[in-house]
Amino acid sequence: MPESKIITSESMVDNHDLRNELIARTEVLDKVKKLLLIPEMNCMTIRQVADYYEVDVDTIKRCCQRNRTEIEGDGVVNKTPKIFKEILKGTTCSVKNFEQKNGKLAIQIDDNTRLEIPNRGIKCFSKRAILRIGMLLRDSEIAQEVRTQLLNIVEHTAEEKPELLTQDIDDEEKLQAAIGKAFATGNIMEFATAAQAYTAFQRRHIDRIETSNKLLTAEVLHISDRKMFNRVMRKFASTLHISFGVAFSMLYKQLSYRYGIDLKKRGDRKTPYIQYIKDDEWDKVQKVIVAILEKYNVNVKEFFESCSPTFKEK
């Protein structure tokens, strides 16, 4: 089974499938910075895109050249001065001035927006194409913030799309299907074998932690202490290169999946769910953290030593 991948800002830049998963979420653009689309045309020129991401035009051009098929597939169209005139003059938008000179059409839309359209036309980018560029630009703080907003969407949709956090769910569904099939056919031997495989699957991560790791008990780390827990989670997020919110979402998902501890059913969204952990459940919180760290080849002992100078291996 291939290793699961942590969803990060960098993985979004490198992962075509992830970009396709999120390309419809153009609403994040306005959340990050006011998107000044050309009235009635719902698009931007390349210079406007560069201004939005606070980079130079050449940076946008290079990005488009390297990812031409992908970006153009989201809506990049060459529009001539004639098209601009036809659309903008025939609408209710208050264009202040049209001026044709030096081989281009200058359009003053308002006090803050002036367009210059060469006679040969200019490429105009749809909102999807603008978002796609934000998922591909490495050296733009605005683009990084756009990706952060998209990561928040990943976090909030994790329950509907758990494959974004763990590949294990897919395997669990296959095992459950095998149990259902054996039950439906009445084959007792197949049913027993499938049920045994499912039980082993549920236990495999927990067994590995309990047999190979003697590091974690509440007495050693006192992780139930609020300051200690927050320190561990900040380090957890930093180590896996994910946002604080995604780290908590991953923890909650695995607590529910491994131990049946569904914190979201114990309280409302106004209160941090972790407050609903019971005293006798903190060891399970710790084991989940260790299971995830080991899955991503993080040295668990070094991790907890960095969180607590007084940490000692048992």
XYZ file of C-alpha atoms in Angstrom:
314
model
C 0.000 0.000 0.000
C 1.511 3.407 -0.894
C 2.347 5.759 1.941
C -0.184 8.458 2.759
C 0.915 11.990 2.045
C 0.643 14.996 4.282
C -1.207 17.821 2.599
C 0.964 20.940 2.688
C 1.433 24.167 0.769
C 4.406 22.641 -1.037
C 2.575 19.440 -1.912
C -0.116 21.563 -3.530
C 2.507 23.125 -5.796
C 3.764 19.687 -6.783
C 0.532 17.674 -6.854
C -1.619 18.028 -9.975
C -4.412 15.830 -8.619
C -4.682 17.897 -5.436
C -4.947 21.101 -7.465
C -7.753 19.569 -9.500
C -9.477 18.584 -6.257
C -9.521 22.204 -5.086
C -9.748 24.222 -8.301
C -13.457 25.013 -7.891
C -12.874 26.815 -4.572
C -12.305 30.228 -6.168
C -14.006 31.943 -3.212
C -10.697 31.804 -1.335
C -9.253 34.467 -3.651
C -11.466 37.202 -2.208
C -10.846 35.928 1.314
C -7.125 36.536 0.893
C -7.254 39.804 -1.045
C -9.879 41.779 -2.918
C -10.118 40.374 -6.422
C -10.619 43.260 -8.863
C -12.105 41.523 -11.882
C -12.857 43.450 -15.040
C -16.567 44.408 -14.837
C -18.974 42.234 -16.841
C -16.058 40.119 -18.113
C -15.174 38.354 -14.831
C -11.543 38.026 -15.742
C -8.153 39.680 -15.249
C -5.338 40.653 -17.566
C -1.912 39.201 -16.884
C -0.774 42.471 -15.294
C -3.753 42.418 -12.949
C -2.917 38.829 -11.976
C 0.656 39.906 -11.263
C -0.616 42.809 -9.142
C -2.920 40.500 -7.225
C -0.092 38.108 -6.336
C 2.322 41.019 -5.826
C 4.927 39.719 -8.269
C 6.201 41.030 -11.599
C 4.569 40.145 -14.900
C 7.535 38.010 -15.973
C 6.966 35.745 -12.960
C 3.380 35.113 -14.072
C 4.547 34.554 -17.648
C 7.091 31.963 -16.535
C 4.482 30.207 -14.436
C 2.105 30.112 -17.407
C 4.809 28.829 -19.751
C 5.778 25.993 -17.392
C 2.145 24.998 -16.798
C 0.547 26.116 -20.020
C -1.867 23.236 -20.599
C -3.054 23.205 -16.994
C -3.637 26.958 -16.649
C -5.129 27.499 -20.079
C -7.482 24.603 -19.459
C -9.042 26.633 -16.636
C -9.897 29.552 -18.889
C -7.325 31.782 -20.579
C -8.635 33.608 -23.632
C -7.080 36.238 -25.882
C -9.380 39.262 -26.095
C -8.936 42.131 -28.562
C -9.672 45.845 -28.045
C -12.825 45.368 -30.129
C -14.140 42.747 -27.701
C -13.391 44.974 -24.713
C -15.241 47.888 -26.315
C -18.253 45.800 -27.255
C -18.627 44.358 -23.774
C -17.802 47.401 -21.677
C -19.703 49.941 -23.768
C -22.785 47.779 -23.900
C -23.078 47.339 -20.124
C -24.062 49.405 -17.156
C -20.543 49.524 -15.724
C -19.211 53.060 -15.445
C -16.160 53.100 -17.724
C -14.678 56.574 -17.506
C -12.714 56.684 -20.730
C -11.582 54.830 -23.873
C -8.451 56.090 -25.616
C -6.843 54.539 -28.694
C -3.197 55.407 -29.359
C 0.257 53.927 -29.921
C -1.136 50.581 -31.041
C -3.256 49.933 -27.973
C -6.559 50.770 -26.350
C -6.376 52.399 -22.911
C -9.479 51.908 -20.766
C -9.981 53.852 -17.559
C -12.580 51.823 -15.700
C -12.405 53.702 -12.416
C -9.919 55.694 -10.344
C -7.999 52.533 -9.451
C -8.289 50.428 -12.597
C -6.667 51.289 -15.925
C -6.254 48.686 -18.661
C -4.052 48.810 -21.738
C -5.050 46.395 -24.492
C -2.627 45.970 -27.436
C -4.221 45.826 -30.876
C -3.153 42.175 -31.140
C -5.179 41.455 -28.004
C -4.294 40.400 -24.509
C -4.657 37.183 -22.512
C -7.409 37.290 -19.932
C -7.571 34.860 -17.009
C -10.725 33.415 -15.473
C -11.074 33.042 -11.690
C -10.197 29.359 -11.969
C -7.038 30.167 -13.908
C -6.132 32.836 -11.334
C -6.584 30.291 -8.540
C -4.551 27.711 -10.458
C -1.678 30.176 -10.670
C -1.918 30.702 -6.904
C -1.522 26.962 -6.385
C 1.587 26.946 -8.563
C 3.466 30.127 -7.581
C 6.195 29.352 -5.042
C 7.574 32.814 -4.309
C 4.496 34.887 -3.567
C 3.202 35.553 -0.053
C -0.298 36.064 -1.432
C -0.140 32.720 -3.257
C 1.047 31.041 -0.056
C -1.911 32.513 1.817
C -4.264 31.300 -0.939
C -2.873 27.799 -0.442
C -3.285 28.139 3.331
C -6.967 28.971 2.825
C -7.295 25.934 0.574
C -5.641 23.773 3.242
C -8.311 24.980 5.662
C -10.892 23.646 3.223
C -9.060 20.310 3.194
C -9.280 20.287 6.997
C -13.005 21.033 7.116
C -13.839 18.482 4.414
C -11.640 15.777 5.892
C -14.644 13.881 7.202
C -16.279 13.784 3.785
C -12.981 13.064 2.027
C -10.858 11.139 4.531
C -8.520 9.936 1.804
C -6.905 13.388 1.980
C -5.587 12.479 5.420
C -5.150 8.707 5.386
C -5.136 5.951 2.820
C -6.109 3.439 5.510
C -9.815 4.256 5.184
C -9.885 2.857 1.640
C -8.458 -0.456 2.836
C -10.925 -0.578 5.728
C -13.843 -0.171 3.324
C -12.532 -3.057 1.188
C -12.289 -5.299 4.243
C -15.798 -4.355 5.344
C -17.057 -5.099 1.832
C -15.427 -8.532 2.008
C -17.250 -9.221 5.287
C -20.550 -8.110 3.756
C -20.041 -10.252 0.674
C -19.204 -13.354 2.740
C -22.232 -12.771 4.947
C -24.536 -12.340 1.959
C -23.381 -15.606 0.358
C -23.628 -17.505 3.637
C -20.055 -18.762 3.407
C -19.095 -19.191 7.075
C -15.391 -19.829 6.390
C -15.035 -16.753 4.192
C -16.949 -14.692 6.739
C -14.662 -15.811 9.587
C -11.530 -15.145 7.520
C -12.736 -11.675 6.473
C -13.736 -10.786 10.033
C -10.349 -11.904 11.338
C -8.542 -9.831 8.698
C -10.620 -6.787 9.619
C -9.866 -7.190 13.332
C -6.146 -7.526 12.587
C -6.305 -4.410 10.423
C -7.911 -2.372 13.197
C -5.308 -3.466 15.714
C -2.138 -3.383 13.647
C -1.066 0.207 14.366
C -1.999 -0.028 18.044
C -0.181 -3.348 18.483
C 2.933 -1.976 16.826
C 2.977 1.018 19.148
C 2.320 -1.013 22.273
C 4.985 -3.611 21.503
C 7.724 -1.452 19.982
C 7.284 1.736 21.987
C 7.442 2.047 25.763
C 7.774 5.819 25.595
C 4.267 6.942 26.271
C 2.311 7.000 29.473
C 0.528 9.951 31.029
C 2.912 9.673 34.011
C 5.973 10.213 31.810
C 4.898 13.092 29.599
C 1.970 14.639 31.450
C 0.577 15.426 27.999
C -2.831 16.113 29.550
C -1.367 19.323 30.925
C -2.675 22.093 28.654
C 0.695 23.784 28.106
C 2.414 20.488 27.383
C -0.306 19.367 25.011
C -0.235 22.632 23.059
C 3.549 22.399 22.839
C 3.291 18.857 21.483
C 0.672 19.828 18.897
C 2.632 22.855 17.702
C 5.688 20.656 17.277
C 3.532 17.980 15.632
C 2.225 20.452 13.030
C 5.682 21.905 12.431
C 7.304 18.488 12.046
C 4.739 17.312 9.496
C 4.663 20.724 7.742
C 0.923 21.150 8.151
C -1.229 23.862 9.679
C -2.218 23.768 13.357
C -5.844 23.193 12.366
C -5.021 20.282 10.058
C -2.925 18.713 12.841
C -5.918 18.761 15.191
C -8.228 17.455 12.460
C -5.869 14.543 11.859
C -5.713 13.805 15.589
C -9.512 13.856 15.977
C -9.979 11.654 12.932
C -7.552 9.029 14.178
C -8.971 9.070 17.728
C -12.374 8.270 16.275
C -11.004 5.744 13.808
C -8.688 3.854 16.198
C -10.522 4.090 19.501
C -14.072 5.191 18.759
C -13.482 8.503 20.598
C -15.645 10.956 18.657
C -14.945 14.285 20.349
C -17.115 16.194 17.895
C -20.194 14.491 19.315
C -19.311 15.560 22.854
C -19.482 19.322 22.359
C -20.107 22.187 19.953
C -17.721 23.919 17.540
C -17.442 26.962 19.817
C -15.270 25.019 22.265
C -12.001 23.230 21.383
C -12.921 19.556 21.091
C -9.811 18.463 22.967
C -11.396 19.771 26.163
C -13.765 16.811 26.045
C -10.977 14.238 26.440
C -11.526 12.204 29.609
C -8.729 11.595 32.103
C -8.427 7.940 31.158
C -8.207 8.747 27.412
C -4.990 10.770 27.353
C -2.850 7.683 26.819
C -4.837 7.036 23.632
C -4.221 10.618 22.472
C -0.504 10.010 22.940
C -0.601 6.678 21.117
C -2.377 8.252 18.145
C 0.287 10.968 17.931
C 3.025 8.331 18.037
C 1.278 6.195 15.403
C 1.116 9.133 12.996
C 4.715 10.168 13.677
C 5.974 6.644 13.069
C 3.923 6.386 9.900
C 5.825 9.371 8.538
C 9.196 8.065 9.757
C 9.632 10.665 12.501
C 11.942 9.694 15.383
C 9.455 9.580 18.254
C 12.023 9.781 21.051
C 13.683 12.863 19.542
C 10.278 14.416 18.898
C 9.171 14.229 22.537
C 12.594 15.207 23.837
C 12.282 18.406 21.828
C 8.856 19.040 23.372
C 9.928 18.375 26.961
C 13.490 18.882 28.234
C 12.645 16.662 31.223
C 11.455 13.780 29.050
C 13.053 10.429 29.840
C 12.543 7.184 28.024
C 11.025 4.582 30.240
